[in-house]
Amino acid sequence: MQFQEYFSLFIEQIKATSYLEWIAVAFGVTEVMLAKRNNILLYPAGIIGILLSLYLKLKVRLYAESLLSMYYLVMSIYGWIIWSKRKAKNEALPVSWTSKQELQIAFAIAILGYFILYFALINFTNSDVPILDAFVSSTAWAGMWLLARRKIENWIFLNVSNIVAIPLMWHKGYVMFALLTLFLFIVAIFGYFDWKKIYKRQLTVSS
């Protein structure tokens, strides 16, 4: 297929994008930009986007991705509560590197989550992409857990998920979600380095 044909297909998919998908993508972009700035408003923006994307993913049988959205919802509420308590006490939630124990937990979430999701998908659903769906969701689960705890490595786990999610969303016909995921991948790279700078500033202030 020539470039012109690819471009025409892309334009057709853009035109076919529903208003609901556009809105979900807009809130997704807002969430990640606020996360990059370490801003608590990332959570309400994220919750709206999560609920919209959950509905859309269920429509195309992305069951593990739907579970991931539910997990995002729970972790967003969890993270919002933690941040709110810190803010009420006039305390900033510090950014930090992941400890050895936390890293082990994150890998456990990713690995065990993958096998549990894969088993569930092949045995209890009509999913046609169980391997990719399970992988994207399980690695993102680990990343969201680290994000709620303000760990710098959350960006790495989330980007491992993002790089696989891009072709998965495209395959399912969600071109805007694929572009959003590509955007999230790029922002996560900058987010990683921004959080490293925040961590260094914290050390300077505390010393």
Tab-separated table of C-alpha atoms in Angstrom:
chain	number	residue	atom	x	y	z
A	1	MET	CA	0.000	0.000	0.000
A	2	GLN	CA	1.374	3.388	-1.031
A	3	PHE	CA	1.685	6.405	1.242
A	4	GLN	CA	-1.301	8.112	-0.399
A	5	GLU	CA	-3.486	5.090	0.320
A	6	TYR	CA	-2.328	4.994	3.942
A	7	PHE	CA	-3.044	8.708	4.270
A	8	SER	CA	-6.507	8.323	2.736
A	9	LEU	CA	-7.283	5.466	5.133
A	10	PHE	CA	-6.085	7.597	8.035
A	11	ILE	CA	-8.334	10.498	7.000
A	12	GLU	CA	-11.300	8.153	6.657
A	13	GLN	CA	-10.715	6.815	10.165
A	14	ILE	CA	-10.442	10.345	11.533
A	15	LYS	CA	-13.778	11.229	9.942
A	16	ALA	CA	-15.338	8.073	11.383
A	17	THR	CA	-14.194	8.934	14.905
A	18	SER	CA	-17.150	9.441	17.226
A	19	TYR	CA	-17.654	12.573	19.325
A	20	LEU	CA	-17.387	10.386	22.425
A	21	GLU	CA	-13.926	9.213	21.406
A	22	TRP	CA	-12.812	12.808	20.757
A	23	ILE	CA	-14.004	13.834	24.237
A	24	ALA	CA	-12.320	10.840	25.877
A	25	VAL	CA	-9.065	11.663	24.090
A	26	ALA	CA	-9.269	15.322	25.151
A	27	PHE	CA	-9.576	14.347	28.804
A	28	GLY	CA	-6.765	11.824	28.363
A	29	VAL	CA	-4.453	14.522	27.018
A	30	THR	CA	-5.429	16.838	29.871
A	31	GLU	CA	-4.709	14.131	32.434
A	32	VAL	CA	-1.222	13.310	31.194
A	33	MET	CA	-0.215	16.976	30.916
A	34	LEU	CA	-1.313	17.550	34.507
A	35	ALA	CA	0.520	14.379	35.599
A	36	LYS	CA	3.676	15.642	33.912
A	37	ARG	CA	3.384	18.805	36.031
A	38	ASN	CA	2.685	16.763	39.175
A	39	ASN	CA	-0.732	18.501	39.497
A	40	ILE	CA	-3.539	16.938	41.562
A	41	LEU	CA	-6.155	17.941	38.965
A	42	LEU	CA	-4.910	15.045	36.830
A	43	TYR	CA	-7.269	12.792	38.795
A	44	PRO	CA	-10.676	14.391	38.098
A	45	ALA	CA	-9.718	14.856	34.452
A	46	GLY	CA	-8.559	11.267	34.283
A	47	ILE	CA	-11.705	9.860	35.874
A	48	ILE	CA	-13.904	11.432	33.208
A	49	GLY	CA	-11.699	10.140	30.406
A	50	ILE	CA	-11.546	6.686	31.983
A	51	LEU	CA	-15.318	6.307	32.174
A	52	LEU	CA	-15.715	7.310	28.530
A	53	SER	CA	-12.939	5.023	27.295
A	54	LEU	CA	-14.325	2.136	29.357
A	55	TYR	CA	-17.593	2.315	27.463
A	56	LEU	CA	-15.823	2.465	24.100
A	57	LYS	CA	-13.430	-0.421	24.825
A	58	LEU	CA	-16.241	-2.729	25.883
A	59	LYS	CA	-17.896	-2.122	22.523
A	60	VAL	CA	-14.921	-3.656	20.657
A	61	ARG	CA	-14.247	-6.568	23.041
A	62	LEU	CA	-11.083	-5.149	24.614
A	63	TYR	CA	-11.896	-6.826	27.900
A	64	ALA	CA	-8.500	-6.603	29.589
A	65	GLU	CA	-8.248	-2.973	28.507
A	66	SER	CA	-11.685	-2.458	30.061
A	67	LEU	CA	-10.450	-4.013	33.297
A	68	LEU	CA	-7.434	-1.727	33.013
A	69	SER	CA	-9.788	1.245	32.786
A	70	MET	CA	-11.560	0.035	35.926
A	71	TYR	CA	-8.199	-0.300	37.630
A	72	TYR	CA	-7.275	3.208	36.471
A	73	LEU	CA	-10.520	4.409	38.011
A	74	VAL	CA	-9.768	2.797	41.372
A	75	MET	CA	-6.143	3.994	41.388
A	76	SER	CA	-7.215	7.502	40.346
A	77	ILE	CA	-9.595	7.681	43.305
A	78	TYR	CA	-6.881	6.223	45.545
A	79	GLY	CA	-4.278	8.701	44.311
A	80	TRP	CA	-6.707	11.624	44.587
A	81	ILE	CA	-7.443	10.734	48.229
A	82	ILE	CA	-3.739	10.493	49.077
A	83	TRP	CA	-2.950	13.815	47.399
A	84	SER	CA	-5.961	15.510	49.012
A	85	LYS	CA	-4.901	14.401	52.495
A	86	ARG	CA	-1.409	15.722	51.909
A	87	LYS	CA	-2.780	18.990	50.573
A	88	ALA	CA	-5.089	19.374	53.586
A	89	LYS	CA	-2.036	19.047	55.815
A	90	ASN	CA	-0.184	21.487	53.562
A	91	GLU	CA	2.278	18.751	52.702
A	92	ALA	CA	3.584	18.073	49.215
A	93	LEU	CA	3.555	14.466	48.087
A	94	PRO	CA	7.228	13.895	47.285
A	95	VAL	CA	8.519	12.370	44.085
A	96	SER	CA	10.992	9.562	44.710
A	97	TRP	CA	12.787	6.611	43.173
A	98	THR	CA	11.295	3.173	43.619
A	99	SER	CA	12.761	1.051	46.405
A	100	LYS	CA	13.832	-2.545	45.745
A	101	GLN	CA	10.719	-3.857	47.478
A	102	GLU	CA	8.409	-1.527	45.529
A	103	LEU	CA	10.065	-2.536	42.261
A	104	GLN	CA	9.507	-6.197	43.110
A	105	ILE	CA	5.847	-5.464	43.798
A	106	ALA	CA	5.533	-3.597	40.490
A	107	PHE	CA	7.029	-6.528	38.547
A	108	ALA	CA	4.784	-8.929	40.439
A	109	ILE	CA	1.750	-6.876	39.446
A	110	ALA	CA	2.859	-6.883	35.806
A	111	ILE	CA	3.786	-10.571	35.558
A	112	LEU	CA	1.007	-12.106	37.634
A	113	GLY	CA	-1.475	-9.685	36.116
A	114	TYR	CA	-0.481	-10.809	32.626
A	115	PHE	CA	-1.024	-14.516	33.289
A	116	ILE	CA	-4.289	-13.958	35.140
A	117	LEU	CA	-5.646	-11.714	32.395
A	118	TYR	CA	-4.470	-13.989	29.589
A	119	PHE	CA	-6.063	-17.022	31.236
A	120	ALA	CA	-9.319	-15.141	31.750
A	121	LEU	CA	-9.372	-13.794	28.200
A	122	ILE	CA	-8.841	-17.115	26.458
A	123	ASN	CA	-11.209	-19.049	28.699
A	124	PHE	CA	-14.042	-16.671	29.503
A	125	THR	CA	-14.229	-14.117	26.685
A	126	ASN	CA	-14.328	-13.944	22.892
A	127	SER	CA	-11.260	-11.680	22.744
A	128	ASP	CA	-9.317	-11.906	19.489
A	129	VAL	CA	-6.177	-10.229	20.911
A	130	PRO	CA	-5.605	-11.890	24.328
A	131	ILE	CA	-1.792	-11.667	24.336
A	132	LEU	CA	-1.542	-7.955	23.510
A	133	ASP	CA	-4.594	-7.022	25.561
A	134	ALA	CA	-3.247	-8.793	28.651
A	135	PHE	CA	0.271	-7.359	28.234
A	136	VAL	CA	-0.858	-3.754	27.769
A	137	SER	CA	-3.128	-3.931	30.783
A	138	SER	CA	-0.798	-5.714	33.218
A	139	THR	CA	2.185	-3.414	32.605
A	140	ALA	CA	-0.051	-0.370	32.888
A	141	TRP	CA	-1.429	-1.705	36.184
A	142	ALA	CA	2.103	-1.671	37.581
A	143	GLY	CA	2.742	1.810	36.194
A	144	MET	CA	-0.435	3.246	37.701
A	145	TRP	CA	0.410	1.767	41.095
A	146	LEU	CA	3.784	3.514	40.969
A	147	LEU	CA	2.185	6.745	39.721
A	148	ALA	CA	-0.168	6.846	42.717
A	149	ARG	CA	2.887	6.523	44.969
A	150	ARG	CA	4.758	9.268	43.007
A	151	LYS	CA	7.546	6.951	41.885
A	152	ILE	CA	9.705	8.096	38.968
A	153	GLU	CA	9.787	4.641	37.381
A	154	ASN	CA	6.037	4.806	36.747
A	155	TRP	CA	6.824	6.468	33.407
A	156	ILE	CA	8.917	3.483	32.309
A	157	PHE	CA	6.206	0.925	33.046
A	158	LEU	CA	3.549	3.083	31.425
A	159	ASN	CA	5.624	3.498	28.273
A	160	VAL	CA	6.217	-0.231	27.966
A	161	SER	CA	2.426	-0.511	27.960
A	162	ASN	CA	2.002	2.417	25.573
A	163	ILE	CA	4.346	1.112	22.884
A	164	VAL	CA	2.250	-2.056	22.559
A	165	ALA	CA	-1.087	-0.288	22.982
A	166	ILE	CA	-0.524	1.934	19.917
A	167	PRO	CA	-0.838	-0.846	17.294
A	168	LEU	CA	-3.537	-2.524	19.384
A	169	MET	CA	-5.763	0.562	19.325
A	170	TRP	CA	-5.123	0.986	15.591
A	171	HIS	CA	-6.032	-2.649	14.962
A	172	LYS	CA	-9.346	-2.112	16.751
A	173	GLY	CA	-10.148	0.933	14.621
A	174	TYR	CA	-9.660	3.504	17.380
A	175	VAL	CA	-7.323	5.772	15.468
A	176	MET	CA	-7.681	8.663	17.918
A	177	PHE	CA	-6.900	6.403	20.868
A	178	ALA	CA	-3.839	5.184	18.941
A	179	LEU	CA	-2.713	8.785	18.400
A	180	LEU	CA	-3.475	9.598	22.039
A	181	THR	CA	-1.336	6.662	23.137
A	182	LEU	CA	1.497	7.850	20.874
A	183	PHE	CA	1.164	11.282	22.474
A	184	LEU	CA	1.216	9.692	25.940
A	185	PHE	CA	4.352	7.780	24.981
A	186	ILE	CA	6.150	10.994	24.022
A	187	VAL	CA	4.919	12.916	27.060
A	188	ALA	CA	5.934	10.067	29.373
A	189	ILE	CA	9.524	10.405	28.152
A	190	PHE	CA	9.529	14.076	29.126
A	191	GLY	CA	7.620	13.247	32.317
A	192	TYR	CA	10.389	10.884	33.379
A	193	PHE	CA	13.056	13.575	33.047
A	194	ASP	CA	10.828	16.251	34.599
A	195	TRP	CA	10.247	14.101	37.657
A	196	LYS	CA	13.991	13.507	37.960
A	197	LYS	CA	14.422	17.284	38.087
A	198	ILE	CA	11.655	17.588	40.692
A	199	TYR	CA	13.411	14.939	42.790
A	200	LYS	CA	16.708	16.821	42.606
A	201	ARG	CA	14.981	20.064	43.638
A	202	GLN	CA	13.484	18.257	46.607
A	203	LEU	CA	16.938	17.132	47.695
A	204	THR	CA	18.253	20.695	47.375
A	205	VAL	CA	15.402	22.124	49.483
A	206	SER	CA	15.722	19.465	52.181
A	207	SER	CA	19.527	19.769	52.460
